[in-house]
Amino acid sequence: MEKYRKVFRKDYEKWYQENQEYRERVASDPRRLRFHLMPETGWLNDPNGLCQMDGLYHIYYQYTPFEPTGGIKLWGHYTTTDFVRYTNEEPVLFPDTDLDAHGVYSGSAFVEDGTIHYFYTGNVKRFDRDDYDYIMDGRESNTISFDSRDGFRFTEKKLLLGNEDYPGDMSCHIRDPKIFKRGRMYYMALGARDAHGKGLVLLYESPDLRSWKYHGRITTKETFGYMWECPDLFELDGQLCLICCPQGVEPSGVDYWNVHQCTVMGLDHGLDDDICRNIPLDAAAMVDRGFDFYAPQSFLDESGRRILIGWMGIPDADYTNPTTQAGWQHALTIPRVLHWKEGRLVQEPVRELQQMRCNERTFALGQLNAAGEDGIVFEGCFRFESCGHMRLTLRQGVTLTYEDGLLTLDMGNAGSGRTKRCVRLEELRELQIFSDTSSLEIFVNQGREVFTTRVYGLEGKIRLEGECTGTAVLYDLSGFIYQ
Ligand code: FRU
């Protein structure tokens, strides 16, 4: 499939028919994950359009089925009622019009009165001249919407905003609309890069989700990266929050070692334009400490939970995923319920995942240091009554150590270029670890910190050494069921 050419549903269907062998090759890769959503073939990135309608969760995602290294983006589609049993649905959105010919980029869903309203970015690159840099010129970022009553059948794509509707001091990088309702007003957050290379969020307002007027911008006082991708604006336990993905932030202490970031900011003063332009840098906190976490999106489900799913991957990293050789790359994280506690974001795996638990084993922490326990696909819940220092081996070469207040994930020789990441903790009280064939999600102190990473090594045992007391419960996990 050629890059930068419109892709119609019929092109995809033809390609799908011709690629049974490709699907079988991918399916036989031992690194395929047991309880994470992956592309059936090719490449996956951001979760898109997350919502629940009549009990059914819709999880759309950026999808290039044709090749594992990315390329033209479609929206793939999974559905589930319980986050364990899934259906892999047909892709729903194709780059098939002049408004989105070079990729149906990321977007979101907003559910109200029995209708799902979708918003996304139509990416267009103007290939008519050689001198475009595609930052300041040569690119269209069209904000487009369409609706559905069931998540499967859709109205026509409608252009809401084009380049001429964005403020004059912007670059062409504007994308990833997300809707937030406050009072009777709807707000749309768009990730943006201004003409001077400063990252920000543009806010538009609307009384009816159709006509949109510029409201203002959200940004830090000092520059914090050159582009903020995938903004997500929402209220959480009474706190107005912005999650977004700043690109081009320098490392500082143990923070910001990935090539791109994902941060959360508490917006304490509402959406007033003047105040929102002056967020202090220290209002930003990292959402995840691992190597592979980016472009998350949250949504409110029908029971009122704010659930977040991220892309378990990152663009432009210098480490790699050996699954590429088997024809696929990347996955989505497990869903996490969000809360705001003591001035910070807290993430807790959705309780539905407990349905996968089997073969429960309980240990005193001291018992885990000798022979070690078998396990690659497992959940481990560690409760520390006291912990001076400890070293937890998760599989061959991969360790989590706690020493002098520093918790360090060391990928050893199983990182495919991934090295170490750390966080400072006053105390280590709890770890909840989800280990899949080629991923780790480590929730620290009841989700106050999280490390999400891919891992490449299928050998080894779980072992804990050090000076600590407490208990560990290990479960095998039965994995997702596809129906
Ligand atoms: C984030 C991102 C978005 C964009 C999409 C394209 O990973 O770059 O900003 O809409 O991916 O696939």
JSON list of N, CA and C in Angstrom, two decimals, residues 5-8 72-75 93-97 100-104 123 157:
[
{"chain": "A", "resi": 5, "resn": "ARG", "atom": "N", "xyz": [-1.72, 8.20, -0.10]},
{"chain": "A", "resi": 5, "resn": "ARG", "atom": "CA", "xyz": [-2.72, 8.03, -1.13]},
{"chain": "A", "resi": 5, "resn": "ARG", "atom": "C", "xyz": [-4.00, 7.74, -0.40]},
{"chain": "A", "resi": 6, "resn": "LYS", "atom": "N", "xyz": [-5.11, 8.30, -0.86]},
{"chain": "A", "resi": 6, "resn": "LYS", "atom": "CA", "xyz": [-6.36, 8.02, -0.16]},
{"chain": "A", "resi": 6, "resn": "LYS", "atom": "C", "xyz": [-6.55, 6.51, -0.03]},
{"chain": "A", "resi": 7, "resn": "VAL", "atom": "N", "xyz": [-7.13, 6.09, 1.07]},
{"chain": "A", "resi": 7, "resn": "VAL", "atom": "CA", "xyz": [-7.46, 4.66, 1.24]},
{"chain": "A", "resi": 7, "resn": "VAL", "atom": "C", "xyz": [-8.96, 4.57, 1.44]},
{"chain": "A", "resi": 8, "resn": "PHE", "atom": "N", "xyz": [-9.64, 3.88, 0.55]},
{"chain": "A", "resi": 8, "resn": "PHE", "atom": "CA", "xyz": [-11.08, 3.69, 0.66]},
{"chain": "A", "resi": 8, "resn": "PHE", "atom": "C", "xyz": [-11.35, 2.34, 1.32]},
{"chain": "A", "resi": 72, "resn": "ILE", "atom": "N", "xyz": [0.05, 5.51, 6.52]},
{"chain": "A", "resi": 72, "resn": "ILE", "atom": "CA", "xyz": [-1.24, 6.20, 6.50]},
{"chain": "A", "resi": 72, "resn": "ILE", "atom": "C", "xyz": [-2.21, 5.66, 7.57]},
{"chain": "A", "resi": 73, "resn": "LYS", "atom": "N", "xyz": [-2.88, 6.59, 8.28]},
{"chain": "A", "resi": 73, "resn": "LYS", "atom": "CA", "xyz": [-3.67, 6.19, 9.44]},
{"chain": "A", "resi": 73, "resn": "LYS", "atom": "C", "xyz": [-5.16, 6.03, 9.14]},
{"chain": "A", "resi": 74, "resn": "LEU", "atom": "N", "xyz": [-5.70, 4.88, 9.63]},
{"chain": "A", "resi": 74, "resn": "LEU", "atom": "CA", "xyz": [-7.13, 4.60, 9.65]},
{"chain": "A", "resi": 74, "resn": "LEU", "atom": "C", "xyz": [-7.56, 4.64, 11.12]},
{"chain": "A", "resi": 75, "resn": "TRP", "atom": "N", "xyz": [-8.84, 4.49, 11.38]},
{"chain": "A", "resi": 75, "resn": "TRP", "atom": "CA", "xyz": [-9.28, 4.22, 12.76]},
{"chain": "A", "resi": 75, "resn": "TRP", "atom": "C", "xyz": [-9.68, 2.75, 12.83]},
{"chain": "A", "resi": 93, "resn": "LEU", "atom": "N", "xyz": [-12.99, 4.31, 10.06]},
{"chain": "A", "resi": 93, "resn": "LEU", "atom": "CA", "xyz": [-12.73, 5.61, 9.44]},
{"chain": "A", "resi": 93, "resn": "LEU", "atom": "C", "xyz": [-11.53, 5.49, 8.51]},
{"chain": "A", "resi": 94, "resn": "PHE", "atom": "N", "xyz": [-11.71, 6.00, 7.29]},
{"chain": "A", "resi": 94, "resn": "PHE", "atom": "CA", "xyz": [-10.66, 5.87, 6.27]},
{"chain": "A", "resi": 94, "resn": "PHE", "atom": "C", "xyz": [-10.26, 7.26, 5.76]},
{"chain": "A", "resi": 95, "resn": "PRO", "atom": "N", "xyz": [-9.01, 7.41, 5.35]},
{"chain": "A", "resi": 95, "resn": "PRO", "atom": "CA", "xyz": [-8.58, 8.68, 4.76]},
{"chain": "A", "resi": 95, "resn": "PRO", "atom": "C", "xyz": [-9.03, 8.73, 3.30]},
{"chain": "A", "resi": 96, "resn": "ASP", "atom": "N", "xyz": [-10.31, 9.03, 3.09]},
{"chain": "A", "resi": 96, "resn": "ASP", "atom": "CA", "xyz": [-10.89, 8.84, 1.77]},
{"chain": "A", "resi": 96, "resn": "ASP", "atom": "C", "xyz": [-11.51, 10.11, 1.19]},
{"chain": "A", "resi": 97, "resn": "THR", "atom": "N", "xyz": [-11.22, 11.29, 1.81]},
{"chain": "A", "resi": 97, "resn": "THR", "atom": "CA", "xyz": [-11.73, 12.54, 1.24]},
{"chain": "A", "resi": 97, "resn": "THR", "atom": "C", "xyz": [-10.59, 13.54, 1.08]},
{"chain": "A", "resi": 100, "resn": "ASP", "atom": "N", "xyz": [-9.06, 14.73, 4.49]},
{"chain": "A", "resi": 100, "resn": "ASP", "atom": "CA", "xyz": [-8.27, 13.87, 5.40]},
{"chain": "A", "resi": 100, "resn": "ASP", "atom": "C", "xyz": [-7.43, 12.85, 4.63]},
{"chain": "A", "resi": 101, "resn": "ALA", "atom": "N", "xyz": [-7.07, 13.22, 3.41]},
{"chain": "A", "resi": 101, "resn": "ALA", "atom": "CA", "xyz": [-6.45, 12.27, 2.47]},
{"chain": "A", "resi": 101, "resn": "ALA", "atom": "C", "xyz": [-5.15, 11.65, 2.97]},
{"chain": "A", "resi": 102, "resn": "HIS", "atom": "N", "xyz": [-4.45, 12.31, 3.90]},
{"chain": "A", "resi": 102, "resn": "HIS", "atom": "CA", "xyz": [-3.16, 11.77, 4.33]},
{"chain": "A", "resi": 102, "resn": "HIS", "atom": "C", "xyz": [-3.19, 11.33, 5.79]},
{"chain": "A", "resi": 103, "resn": "GLY", "atom": "N", "xyz": [-4.33, 10.85, 6.19]},
{"chain": "A", "resi": 103, "resn": "GLY", "atom": "CA", "xyz": [-4.46, 10.28, 7.52]},
{"chain": "A", "resi": 103, "resn": "GLY", "atom": "C", "xyz": [-5.65, 10.80, 8.29]},
{"chain": "A", "resi": 104, "resn": "VAL", "atom": "N", "xyz": [-6.50, 9.88, 8.77]},
{"chain": "A", "resi": 104, "resn": "VAL", "atom": "CA", "xyz": [-7.54, 10.28, 9.72]},
{"chain": "A", "resi": 104, "resn": "VAL", "atom": "C", "xyz": [-6.87, 10.22, 11.08]},
{"chain": "A", "resi": 123, "resn": "ASN", "atom": "N", "xyz": [-5.69, 15.00, 8.27]},
{"chain": "A", "resi": 123, "resn": "ASN", "atom": "CA", "xyz": [-4.33, 15.46, 7.96]},
{"chain": "A", "resi": 123, "resn": "ASN", "atom": "C", "xyz": [-4.17, 15.51, 6.44]},
{"chain": "A", "resi": 157, "resn": "LYS", "atom": "N", "xyz": [-18.89, 12.95, 7.18]},
{"chain": "A", "resi": 157, "resn": "LYS", "atom": "CA", "xyz": [-17.87, 13.81, 7.79]},
{"chain": "A", "resi": 157, "resn": "LYS", "atom": "C", "xyz": [-18.21, 15.27, 7.48]}
]
